[in-house]
């Protein structure tokens, strides 16, 4: 097959439904993965840290994509579920459990907690559900720091030892980056495949029209709770990775603000596909770093302030992020993923204009 | 007697929540928009008051009037640039947009005013009245009276005037309202100006004589359970629900907090909110129109 994928056709359903369908796609994918694996040799330690954190964030946003984008259930408490996962992993790790126990346990505990807050889904729908997730987010730190110190460290938080992966301590930035990369790749594949499964189709049907989907046999209450559960599983994994990366967890790390940022990333990237989560996380991370790098200079030039603090950079990032979210909603509600799809279509049918 | 004092304080604090909840309700009641950024609007109004009264040194009443004008202008600006364009869009987009506005306002406030706390002018008299053995905080009591009067006036407006009923039609359904000749644009504009005006009132009642900082915006999320308990469409319900939640919080903090290291009173409104959503999603006085499964 040629570099331009025109005239691609398939001779079996399996070939058409595959995630990677043509040789050029396969080559691009391999090249992309090699680049990702080789990133530590290309980046400074600081940028590698940024990339690692982006990977951790990506797992949480992928979960959000399932809950919000696929199933249409607004979740404004994702960072609380990330926090539950982080504390679970940290607590288990401090009792001597390894990576293979901590990450799945973090996912399951976060999932279990999310069910408690998904329960009102039995009675209500739409935006009202977002309120219960806000409640989860607000209650999380209040409850967490009052639980016995032996469990989750109370107000002091918990330190976390580097994990052992196949007998090797993953205590260098590179090792953690690769760990996060592998998990994020699995998470992406999981989210992409979930969308193609029976459950994913139920999520989509419910998203598009809940009454119609219940008529064709989707158990709405169960599917809604499942959507919360699936999203929170990813959040739990993200939390465990976060604990391993930062090596310290405390309730101040998991704020409502972070949840709001997750949702913002998803909106900017595009709600309807896991690719949107990736694009959103990359775009907002790049935006944040851009503001971080240039914001100080810009502000000092504008107002003559010489001592630009981290708080000012944070504020400026918020102004830009808030503005970007509103602009995306007004002018490109389908997000960057839609732009990407248009670009690919233009490439495929070139030299003809538009598909 | 101590118990009565606890209840009384609960009622007064609850009415402060009530007035913030009222600003949620007014915007919802007239435009079907749940504005999650309402706390940030309250904070922004408070900063306007500080700016005119303390930073520029204008006389109190002129400064307050200027701050009210500035808040209403902010509301009109937000409505004009964001929410007017989203008329007819799914609720989801509208809620998302309000989150975008939330992030934007919080960032802008920090950028312009900084993260430090600053004094807030003493609008209402300081101290407390003594009635027998009971103490009544003057500022809160005056605030409570204003809240009740305002909510009654708004109730009259929404149920007994032509303009108010038109707004109610918009809250019911945008498309139907449009087809009956009700201007949805006008309704959202009025909703936002009323809502931000109320937010400014809430800021004054909440902060009079205390300190002002970025965390003032948290009142928005504390008032959300109140708005929901009262019913998002019910103007009167907001103050009553405020009283209920205020009293509940006061009781929880008196009887349960010693056992739970202070968690009970903080968690109480949100637990109640989840229970309300489970048992009576439309709130105490809301319209029964949330679709059932």
Coordinates of C-alpha atoms in Angstrom, one line a residue:
Chain A
X1 CA 0.0 0.0 0.0
X2 CA 1.1 3.4 -0.8
X3 CA 1.9 6.4 1.4
X4 CA -1.3 8.0 0.5
X5 CA -4.1 5.7 1.8
X6 CA -6.4 6.2 -1.1
X7 CA -8.2 3.2 -2.5
X8 CA -7.9 1.2 0.8
X9 CA -10.4 -1.6 1.0
X10 CA -10.7 -4.7 3.2
X11 CA -11.7 -8.2 2.5
X12 CA -12.8 -9.2 6.0
X13 CA -14.8 -7.5 8.7
X14 CA -11.9 -8.2 11.1
X15 CA -9.5 -6.2 8.9
X16 CA -11.9 -3.3 8.7
X17 CA -12.6 -3.2 12.4
X18 CA -8.9 -3.3 13.4
X19 CA -7.5 -0.3 15.3
X20 CA -4.5 -0.3 13.0
X21 CA -5.6 -1.0 9.4
X22 CA -2.9 -0.2 6.9
X23 CA 0.8 -0.6 6.6
X24 CA 1.5 3.2 6.7
X25 CA -0.6 3.4 9.9
X26 CA 1.5 0.6 11.4
X27 CA 4.7 2.3 10.4
X28 CA 3.6 5.7 11.9
X29 CA 2.5 3.9 15.1
X30 CA 5.9 2.1 15.5
X31 CA 7.7 5.4 14.8
X32 CA 5.6 7.2 17.3
X33 CA 6.1 4.6 20.0
X34 CA 9.8 4.5 19.4
X35 CA 9.8 8.3 19.8
X36 CA 7.8 8.0 23.0
X37 CA 10.2 5.4 24.4
X38 CA 13.2 7.4 23.4
X39 CA 11.9 10.6 24.9
X40 CA 14.1 10.4 28.1
X41 CA 17.2 10.8 26.0
X42 CA 15.8 13.8 24.2
X43 CA 14.4 15.8 27.1
X44 CA 15.9 17.6 30.1
X45 CA 15.0 16.2 33.5
X46 CA 12.4 19.0 34.0
X47 CA 10.7 18.3 30.7
X48 CA 10.8 14.6 31.4
X49 CA 9.0 15.3 34.7
X50 CA 6.4 17.3 32.8
X51 CA 5.9 14.4 30.3
X52 CA 5.5 11.9 33.2
X53 CA 2.9 14.0 34.9
X54 CA 1.1 14.5 31.5
X55 CA 1.0 10.6 31.3
X56 CA -0.4 10.3 34.8
X57 CA -3.0 13.0 34.0
X58 CA -3.8 11.3 30.7
X59 CA -4.9 8.1 32.5
X60 CA -7.3 10.1 34.6
X61 CA -8.6 12.1 31.6
X62 CA -9.1 8.9 29.6
X63 CA -11.3 7.7 32.5
X64 CA -13.2 11.0 32.3
X65 CA -13.6 10.5 28.6
X66 CA -15.5 7.3 29.3
X67 CA -17.8 8.8 31.9
X68 CA -18.4 12.1 30.2
X69 CA -17.7 11.6 26.5
X70 CA -18.9 8.0 26.0
X71 CA -21.7 7.8 28.6
X72 CA -22.6 11.4 28.9
X73 CA -22.5 11.5 32.7
X74 CA -20.9 14.8 33.9
X75 CA -18.2 14.1 36.5
X76 CA -16.7 17.0 38.3
X77 CA -15.0 14.9 41.0
X78 CA -12.4 13.0 39.1
X79 CA -9.5 14.3 41.1
X80 CA -11.2 13.0 44.3
X81 CA -11.2 9.5 42.7
X82 CA -7.6 10.0 41.7
X83 CA -6.9 10.9 45.3
X84 CA -8.6 7.8 46.6
X85 CA -6.5 5.7 44.2
X86 CA -3.3 7.5 45.3
X87 CA -4.0 7.1 49.0
X88 CA -4.9 3.4 48.5
X89 CA -1.7 2.7 46.6
X90 CA 0.4 4.7 49.1
X91 CA -1.1 3.0 52.1
X92 CA -0.7 -0.5 50.6
X93 CA 2.8 0.3 49.5
X94 CA 3.7 1.3 53.0
X95 CA 2.5 -2.1 54.2
X96 CA 4.9 -3.7 51.8
X97 CA 2.7 -4.6 48.9
X98 CA 4.2 -4.3 45.4
X99 CA 3.2 -2.6 42.2
X100 CA 1.1 -5.5 41.0
X101 CA -1.2 -5.3 44.0
X102 CA -1.2 -1.5 44.5
X103 CA -2.3 -0.4 41.1
X104 CA -5.2 -2.8 40.7
X105 CA -6.3 -2.3 44.3
X106 CA -6.2 1.5 43.8
X107 CA -8.3 1.1 40.7
X108 CA -10.9 -1.1 42.5
X109 CA -11.1 1.0 45.6
X110 CA -11.6 4.2 43.6
X111 CA -14.2 2.3 41.5
X112 CA -16.0 1.2 44.7
X113 CA -16.1 4.7 46.1
X114 CA -17.4 6.1 42.8
X115 CA -20.4 3.7 42.9
X116 CA -21.5 5.3 46.2
X117 CA -21.7 8.6 44.4
X118 CA -23.1 7.2 41.2
X119 CA -26.1 5.8 43.1
X120 CA -28.3 8.9 42.7
X121 CA -28.1 8.1 39.0
X122 CA -31.0 5.7 39.8
X123 CA -33.2 8.7 40.3
X124 CA -31.8 11.6 38.3
X125 CA -30.0 12.4 35.2
X126 CA -27.8 14.9 33.4
X127 CA -26.4 17.8 35.1
X128 CA -27.8 16.9 38.6
X129 CA -25.3 14.0 38.7
X130 CA -22.5 16.5 38.4
X131 CA -23.6 17.8 41.8
X132 CA -23.1 14.5 43.5
X133 CA -19.6 14.4 42.1
X134 CA -18.9 17.9 43.3
X135 CA -20.1 16.6 46.7
X136 CA -17.6 13.7 46.5
X137 CA -14.8 16.2 45.6
X138 CA -15.6 18.5 48.6
X139 CA -16.0 15.7 51.1
X140 CA -12.8 13.9 50.1
X141 CA -10.2 16.0 51.9
X142 CA -12.6 16.6 54.9
X143 CA -13.0 12.9 55.4
X144 CA -9.5 11.8 54.4
X145 CA -7.6 13.8 57.0
X146 CA -9.8 12.6 59.8
X147 CA -9.5 8.9 59.1
X148 CA -7.0 7.2 61.5
X149 CA -3.4 8.3 60.8
X150 CA -2.4 4.6 60.5
X151 CA -4.5 4.3 57.4
X152 CA -3.7 7.3 55.3
X153 CA -1.4 9.4 57.3
X154 CA -4.0 12.0 58.3
X155 CA -3.0 15.7 57.7
X156 CA 0.7 14.8 57.2
X157 CA 0.0 12.6 54.2
X158 CA 2.0 9.5 53.3
X159 CA 5.5 9.1 51.8
X160 CA 5.8 6.4 49.1
X161 CA 8.8 4.2 48.3
X162 CA 9.8 3.7 44.6
X163 CA 8.0 0.6 43.2
X164 CA 9.8 -2.6 42.3
X165 CA 9.3 -3.6 38.7
X166 CA 10.5 -7.1 37.9
X167 CA 12.9 -6.9 40.8
X168 CA 14.3 -3.5 39.8
X169 CA 13.6 -0.4 41.9
X170 CA 12.0 2.2 39.6
X171 CA 13.7 5.1 41.3
X172 CA 15.0 7.1 38.4
X173 CA 13.0 9.7 36.5
X174 CA 13.4 7.6 33.4
X175 CA 12.2 4.4 35.0
X176 CA 9.1 6.1 36.3
X177 CA 8.5 7.7 32.9
X178 CA 8.6 4.3 31.2
X179 CA 6.3 2.8 33.8
X180 CA 3.8 5.7 33.3
X181 CA 4.2 5.3 29.5
X182 CA 3.4 1.6 29.5
X183 CA 0.4 2.1 31.8
X184 CA -0.9 5.1 29.9
X185 CA -0.6 3.1 26.6
X186 CA -2.6 0.2 28.1
X187 CA -5.1 2.7 29.4
X188 CA -5.5 4.3 26.0
X189 CA -5.9 0.9 24.4
X190 CA -8.4 -0.1 27.1
X191 CA -10.5 3.1 26.6
X192 CA -10.4 2.8 22.8
X193 CA -11.5 -0.8 23.0
X194 CA -14.1 -0.2 25.6
X195 CA -15.8 2.1 23.1
X196 CA -16.0 -0.7 20.6
X197 CA -17.4 -3.3 23.1
X198 CA -20.9 -4.1 24.1
X199 CA -20.7 -1.9 27.2
X200 CA -19.2 0.9 25.2
X201 CA -22.0 0.7 22.7
X202 CA -24.5 0.8 25.6
X203 CA -22.7 3.9 26.9
X204 CA -23.0 5.6 23.5
X205 CA -26.6 4.7 23.1
X206 CA -27.4 6.1 26.6
X207 CA -25.4 9.2 25.7
X208 CA -27.3 9.9 22.5
X209 CA -30.8 9.2 23.8
X210 CA -31.4 7.6 27.2
X211 CA -35.1 6.8 26.7
X212 CA -34.5 5.3 23.2
X213 CA -31.6 3.2 24.5
X214 CA -33.7 1.9 27.4
X215 CA -36.3 0.8 24.9
X216 CA -33.7 -1.3 23.0
X217 CA -32.7 -3.0 26.2
X218 CA -30.0 -0.9 27.9
X219 CA -30.4 -1.1 31.7
X220 CA -29.9 2.6 32.3
X221 CA -29.3 2.7 36.0
X222 CA -26.8 -0.2 35.8
X223 CA -25.1 1.4 32.7
X224 CA -24.8 4.8 34.4
X225 CA -23.2 3.3 37.5
X226 CA -20.9 1.2 35.3
X227 CA -19.9 4.4 33.5
X228 CA -18.9 6.0 36.8
X229 CA -17.2 2.8 37.9
X230 CA -15.1 2.6 34.6
X231 CA -14.1 6.2 34.8
X232 CA -13.1 5.8 38.4
X233 CA -11.0 2.7 37.6
X234 CA -8.8 4.8 35.4
X235 CA -8.7 7.5 38.0
X236 CA -7.5 5.0 40.6
X237 CA -4.7 3.8 38.3
X238 CA -3.8 7.4 37.6
X239 CA -3.7 8.0 41.4
X240 CA -1.4 5.0 42.0
X241 CA 1.0 6.3 39.3
X242 CA 0.8 9.7 40.8
X243 CA 1.8 8.3 44.2
X244 CA 4.8 6.5 42.7
X245 CA 5.9 9.6 40.7
X246 CA 5.6 12.2 43.4
X247 CA 6.5 9.6 46.2
X248 CA 4.3 11.5 48.6
X249 CA 0.5 11.9 48.8
X250 CA -1.6 14.4 50.7
X251 CA -5.1 15.7 50.3
X252 CA -4.0 19.1 49.0
X253 CA -2.9 17.5 45.8
X254 CA -6.4 16.5 44.8
X255 CA -8.5 19.6 44.6
X256 CA -11.7 20.5 42.9
X257 CA -9.5 22.7 40.8
X258 CA -7.7 19.7 39.4
X259 CA -11.0 18.1 38.5
X260 CA -12.1 21.2 36.7
X261 CA -8.8 21.2 34.8
X262 CA -9.3 17.5 33.8
X263 CA -12.7 18.4 32.4
X264 CA -11.2 21.4 30.7
X265 CA -8.5 19.3 29.0
X266 CA -11.2 16.9 27.8
X267 CA -13.3 19.7 26.3
X268 CA -10.3 21.2 24.5
X269 CA -9.2 17.8 23.2
X270 CA -12.7 16.6 22.2
X271 CA -15.1 14.6 24.3
X272 CA -16.1 11.9 21.8
X273 CA -12.9 9.9 21.4
X274 CA -10.0 8.8 23.6
X275 CA -7.8 10.6 21.1
X276 CA -9.4 13.8 22.4
X277 CA -8.1 13.0 25.9
X278 CA -4.6 12.7 24.5
X279 CA -4.8 15.9 22.5
X280 CA -6.3 17.8 25.3
X281 CA -3.8 16.7 27.9
X282 CA -0.9 17.5 25.5
X283 CA -2.4 20.9 24.5
X284 CA -3.1 22.0 28.0
X285 CA 0.2 20.8 29.4
X286 CA 2.0 22.6 26.6
X287 CA -0.1 25.7 27.3
X288 CA 0.7 25.5 31.0
X289 CA 4.4 25.1 30.3
X290 CA 4.3 27.9 27.7
X291 CA 2.7 30.2 30.2
X292 CA 5.2 29.0 32.8
X293 CA 8.1 29.8 30.5
X294 CA 6.9 33.0 29.0
X295 CA 4.3 34.3 31.4
X296 CA 6.8 35.6 33.8
X297 CA 8.6 37.6 31.1
X298 CA 5.3 38.9 29.7
X299 CA 3.8 40.0 33.0
X300 CA 7.0 41.7 34.0
X301 CA 7.0 43.6 30.7
X302 CA 3.4 44.5 30.9
X303 CA 3.1 45.8 34.5
X304 CA 6.6 46.3 35.6
X305 CA 6.3 43.7 38.3
X306 CA 9.7 42.2 38.9
X307 CA 8.8 39.5 41.4
X308 CA 6.4 37.3 39.4
X309 CA 5.3 34.4 41.7
X310 CA 4.2 30.9 40.9
X311 CA 0.7 32.1 41.9
X312 CA 0.7 34.7 39.1
X313 CA 1.7 32.1 36.5
X314 CA -1.1 29.8 37.8
X315 CA -3.6 32.7 37.6
X316 CA -2.5 33.5 34.1
X317 CA -2.8 29.9 33.1
X318 CA -6.3 29.8 34.5
X319 CA -7.3 32.9 32.5
X320 CA -5.9 31.3 29.3
X321 CA -7.4 27.9 30.1
X322 CA -10.8 29.4 31.0
X323 CA -10.8 31.5 27.8
X324 CA -9.8 28.5 25.7
X325 CA -12.6 26.3 27.2
X326 CA -15.2 29.0 26.5
X327 CA -13.9 29.6 23.0
X328 CA -13.8 25.9 22.2
X329 CA -17.4 25.5 23.4
X330 CA -18.5 28.4 21.2
X331 CA -16.5 27.7 18.1
X332 CA -15.4 24.1 18.1
X333 CA -17.5 22.0 20.5
X334 CA -16.0 18.8 19.0
X335 CA -12.5 19.7 20.1
X336 CA -9.1 19.3 18.7
X337 CA -9.8 15.7 17.9
X338 CA -12.4 16.8 15.3
X339 CA -9.8 19.2 13.7
X340 CA -7.4 16.2 13.6
X341 CA -10.0 14.1 11.9
X342 CA -10.6 16.8 9.3
X343 CA -6.9 17.1 8.7
X344 CA -6.6 13.4 8.1
X345 CA -9.6 13.4 5.8
X346 CA -8.1 16.2 3.8
X347 CA -4.8 14.3 3.6
X348 CA -6.6 11.1 2.4
X349 CA -8.6 12.7 -0.4
X350 CA -6.0 15.2 -1.5
X351 CA -6.0 16.8 -4.1
X352 CA -9.8 17.0 -3.8
X353 CA -11.1 19.7 -1.4
X354 CA -13.2 18.5 1.5
X355 CA -14.8 15.1 1.9
Chain B
X1 CA -30.9 28.5 76.3
X2 CA -27.5 27.7 74.8
X3 CA -29.4 25.5 72.4
X4 CA -31.7 28.3 71.3
X5 CA -28.6 30.5 70.7
X6 CA -27.1 27.7 68.5
X7 CA -30.4 27.5 66.5
X8 CA -30.5 31.2 66.2
X9 CA -27.0 31.4 64.9
X10 CA -27.8 28.6 62.5
X11 CA -30.8 30.5 61.1
X12 CA -28.8 33.7 60.6
X13 CA -25.9 31.9 58.9
X14 CA -28.4 29.9 56.9
X15 CA -29.9 33.0 55.5
X16 CA -26.5 34.1 54.2
X17 CA -26.3 30.8 52.3
X18 CA -29.9 31.5 51.3
X19 CA -29.0 34.8 49.6
X20 CA -26.3 33.2 47.6
X21 CA -28.6 30.3 46.7
X22 CA -31.1 32.9 45.7
X23 CA -28.7 34.2 43.1
X24 CA -28.3 30.7 41.7
X25 CA -32.1 30.3 41.6
X26 CA -32.7 33.6 39.9
X27 CA -30.4 32.8 37.1
X28 CA -31.8 29.3 36.7
X29 CA -35.4 30.5 37.1
X30 CA -35.0 32.9 34.3
X31 CA -32.7 31.2 31.8
X32 CA -32.3 27.5 32.8
X33 CA -28.6 28.0 33.3
X34 CA -27.0 26.6 36.4
X35 CA -24.1 28.9 36.8
X36 CA -21.4 27.0 38.7
X37 CA -19.3 30.2 38.6
X38 CA -21.7 32.0 40.9
X39 CA -19.2 31.8 43.8
X40 CA -16.6 33.6 41.6
X41 CA -19.2 36.2 40.7
X42 CA -19.8 36.8 44.4
X43 CA -16.0 37.1 44.8
X44 CA -15.7 39.5 41.9
X45 CA -18.5 41.7 43.3
X46 CA -16.7 41.8 46.6
X47 CA -13.6 42.9 44.9
X48 CA -15.5 45.7 43.2
X49 CA -16.8 46.9 46.6
X50 CA -13.3 46.9 48.0
X51 CA -12.0 48.7 44.9
X52 CA -14.5 51.5 45.0
X53 CA -15.0 51.9 48.8
X54 CA -11.5 51.2 50.2
X55 CA -9.0 51.6 47.4
X56 CA -10.6 54.6 45.7
X57 CA -12.0 55.9 49.0
X58 CA -15.5 56.8 47.7
X59 CA -18.2 57.4 50.2
X60 CA -19.8 54.1 51.3
X61 CA -23.2 54.4 49.5
X62 CA -21.8 55.8 46.3
X63 CA -19.1 53.1 46.3
X64 CA -21.7 50.4 46.9
X65 CA -23.8 51.7 44.0
X66 CA -20.8 51.8 41.7
X67 CA -19.9 48.2 42.8
X68 CA -23.5 47.1 42.0
X69 CA -23.3 48.8 38.6
X70 CA -19.9 47.1 38.0
X71 CA -21.3 43.7 39.0
X72 CA -24.3 44.0 36.8
X73 CA -22.1 45.1 34.0
X74 CA -19.9 42.0 34.5
X75 CA -23.0 39.8 34.5
X76 CA -24.2 41.4 31.2
X77 CA -20.7 41.0 29.8
X78 CA -20.6 37.3 30.6
X79 CA -24.1 36.8 29.3
X80 CA -23.4 38.6 26.1
X81 CA -20.1 37.0 25.3
X82 CA -20.8 33.4 26.4
X83 CA -24.2 32.3 27.4
X84 CA -26.2 34.2 24.8
X85 CA -24.4 32.2 22.1
X86 CA -25.2 29.0 23.8
X87 CA -29.0 29.4 23.8
X88 CA -30.5 26.2 22.5
X89 CA -27.3 24.2 23.1
X90 CA -27.5 21.1 25.4
X91 CA -27.4 21.7 29.1
X92 CA -24.0 20.0 29.1
X93 CA -22.4 22.7 27.0
X94 CA -23.9 25.4 29.2
X95 CA -22.6 23.8 32.4
X96 CA -19.2 23.3 30.8
X97 CA -19.2 27.0 29.7
X98 CA -19.9 28.0 33.3
X99 CA -16.9 26.0 34.4
X100 CA -14.8 27.8 31.8
X101 CA -16.1 31.1 33.2
X102 CA -15.3 29.9 36.7
X103 CA -11.7 29.2 35.8
X104 CA -11.4 32.4 33.9
X105 CA -12.9 34.6 36.7
X106 CA -10.8 33.0 39.4
X107 CA -7.6 33.5 37.4
X108 CA -8.5 37.0 36.4
X109 CA -9.3 37.9 40.1
X110 CA -5.9 36.5 41.2
X111 CA -4.1 38.3 38.4
X112 CA -5.7 41.7 39.2
X113 CA -6.0 41.6 42.9
X114 CA -3.4 39.0 44.0
X115 CA -3.8 36.1 46.4
X116 CA -3.4 38.1 49.6
X117 CA -6.4 38.9 51.8
X118 CA -7.6 42.4 52.3
X119 CA -10.1 44.2 54.6
X120 CA -13.7 44.5 53.5
X121 CA -15.6 47.7 54.4
X122 CA -17.9 47.7 57.4
X123 CA -21.3 48.1 55.6
X124 CA -23.5 47.0 58.5
X125 CA -23.0 47.9 62.1
X126 CA -20.6 45.9 64.2
X127 CA -21.4 43.9 67.3
X128 CA -24.5 42.2 68.6
X129 CA -27.8 43.0 70.1
X130 CA -28.6 41.4 73.4
X131 CA -32.1 40.1 73.9
X132 CA -32.3 38.6 77.3
X133 CA -29.6 36.0 77.4
X134 CA -29.4 35.8 73.6
X135 CA -26.9 37.5 71.3
X136 CA -27.9 38.5 67.8
X137 CA -25.1 39.5 65.4
X138 CA -26.3 42.9 64.0
X139 CA -24.7 42.5 60.5
X140 CA -26.2 39.0 60.1
X141 CA -29.6 40.1 61.4
X142 CA -29.8 43.0 59.0
X143 CA -28.6 40.8 56.2
X144 CA -31.3 38.2 57.1
X145 CA -34.0 40.9 57.0
X146 CA -32.7 42.1 53.6
X147 CA -32.6 38.5 52.3
X148 CA -36.2 37.8 53.3
X149 CA -37.5 41.0 51.9
X150 CA -35.6 40.5 48.6
X151 CA -36.7 37.0 48.2
X152 CA -40.4 38.0 48.8
X153 CA -40.0 40.8 46.3
X154 CA -38.5 38.4 43.7
X155 CA -41.2 35.9 44.4
X156 CA -43.8 38.5 43.6
X157 CA -41.9 39.5 40.5
X158 CA -41.7 36.0 39.2
X159 CA -45.2 34.9 40.0
X160 CA -47.3 38.1 39.7
X161 CA -45.8 40.2 37.0
X162 CA -46.0 39.7 33.2
X163 CA -42.2 40.1 32.8
X164 CA -41.5 37.6 35.6
X165 CA -43.9 35.0 34.1
X166 CA -42.2 35.4 30.8
X167 CA -38.9 34.5 32.5
X168 CA -40.5 31.4 34.0
X169 CA -41.6 30.3 30.5
X170 CA -37.9 30.5 29.4
X171 CA -36.9 28.3 32.4
X172 CA -39.5 25.7 31.4
X173 CA -38.3 25.3 27.8
X174 CA -36.3 27.5 25.5
X175 CA -37.9 26.4 22.2
X176 CA -41.5 26.6 23.5
X177 CA -40.8 30.0 24.9
X178 CA -39.4 31.2 21.6
X179 CA -42.4 29.9 19.7
X180 CA -44.7 31.8 22.0
X181 CA -43.0 35.0 21.3
X182 CA -40.9 35.2 24.5
X183 CA -37.5 36.6 23.9
X184 CA -35.0 34.1 25.3
X185 CA -32.2 36.5 24.8
X186 CA -33.9 39.2 26.8
X187 CA -34.6 36.7 29.5
X188 CA -31.1 35.5 29.9
X189 CA -29.9 39.1 29.9
X190 CA -32.3 40.0 32.7
X191 CA -31.4 36.7 34.5
X192 CA -27.7 37.5 34.6
X193 CA -28.1 41.1 35.6
X194 CA -30.5 40.1 38.4
X195 CA -28.2 37.2 39.4
X196 CA -25.1 39.3 39.6
X197 CA -26.9 42.1 41.4
X198 CA -27.9 39.5 44.0
X199 CA -24.4 38.2 44.1
X200 CA -23.2 41.7 45.0
X201 CA -25.8 41.8 47.8
X202 CA -24.7 38.4 49.0
X203 CA -21.0 39.6 49.0
X204 CA -21.9 42.5 51.2
X205 CA -24.0 40.5 53.6
X206 CA -21.4 37.7 53.7
X207 CA -18.2 39.8 54.1
X208 CA -19.3 43.1 55.8
X209 CA -16.5 44.0 58.2
X210 CA -14.4 40.8 57.6
X211 CA -11.6 40.0 55.3
X212 CA -11.8 39.4 51.5
X213 CA -9.6 36.9 49.6
X214 CA -9.8 34.5 46.7
X215 CA -11.4 31.9 49.0
X216 CA -14.5 34.0 49.2
X217 CA -15.6 32.2 46.0
X218 CA -16.0 29.0 48.0
X219 CA -19.4 30.3 49.2
X220 CA -20.7 29.3 45.7
X221 CA -20.2 25.6 46.3
X222 CA -21.5 25.9 49.9
X223 CA -24.7 27.5 48.6
X224 CA -25.2 24.8 45.9
X225 CA -26.8 22.3 48.3
X226 CA -29.0 25.0 49.6
X227 CA -30.3 25.9 46.1
X228 CA -30.9 22.3 45.4
X229 CA -32.7 21.6 48.6
X230 CA -35.0 24.5 48.1
X231 CA -35.6 23.5 44.5
X232 CA -33.8 25.3 41.7
X233 CA -36.9 27.0 40.5
X234 CA -38.1 28.2 43.9
X235 CA -37.3 31.7 44.9
X236 CA -38.9 31.4 48.4
X237 CA -37.4 27.9 48.8
X238 CA -33.9 29.2 48.7
X239 CA -34.1 31.2 52.0
X240 CA -36.1 28.4 53.7
X241 CA -33.6 25.8 52.6
X242 CA -30.8 28.1 53.8
X243 CA -32.4 28.2 57.2
X244 CA -32.8 24.4 57.3
X245 CA -29.2 23.8 56.3
X246 CA -27.9 26.6 58.6
X247 CA -29.7 25.0 61.5
X248 CA -28.6 21.5 60.6
X249 CA -25.0 22.7 60.3
X250 CA -25.2 24.4 63.7
X251 CA -26.7 21.3 65.3
X252 CA -24.2 19.0 63.7
X253 CA -21.3 21.3 64.8
X254 CA -22.7 21.3 68.4
X255 CA -23.5 17.6 68.8
X256 CA -21.6 15.7 66.2
X257 CA -18.4 17.6 65.7
X258 CA -16.8 16.7 69.0
X259 CA -17.1 13.0 68.0
X260 CA -15.9 13.5 64.4
X261 CA -13.1 16.0 64.8
X262 CA -15.1 18.8 63.2
X263 CA -16.1 16.8 60.0
X264 CA -19.8 16.5 60.6
X265 CA -20.8 20.1 60.1
X266 CA -18.6 20.5 57.0
X267 CA -19.9 17.3 55.4
X268 CA -23.5 17.8 56.4
X269 CA -24.7 20.0 53.5
X270 CA -23.3 17.7 50.9
X271 CA -24.6 14.5 52.5
X272 CA -27.9 16.2 52.6
X273 CA -27.5 17.2 49.0
X274 CA -26.9 13.6 47.9
X275 CA -29.9 12.4 50.0
X276 CA -32.1 15.1 48.4
X277 CA -31.0 14.0 44.9
X278 CA -31.8 10.4 45.8
X279 CA -35.1 11.0 47.5
X280 CA -36.6 14.1 46.1
X281 CA -34.6 15.4 43.1
X282 CA -36.7 18.4 42.5
X283 CA -35.9 19.8 46.0
X284 CA -38.6 20.9 48.5
X285 CA -40.4 23.4 46.2
X286 CA -38.9 22.8 42.8
X287 CA -40.9 22.0 39.7
X288 CA -41.5 18.3 39.3
X289 CA -40.1 17.9 35.9
X290 CA -36.9 16.0 36.2
X291 CA -37.4 13.1 33.9
X292 CA -37.5 9.7 35.6
X293 CA -36.0 6.6 34.3

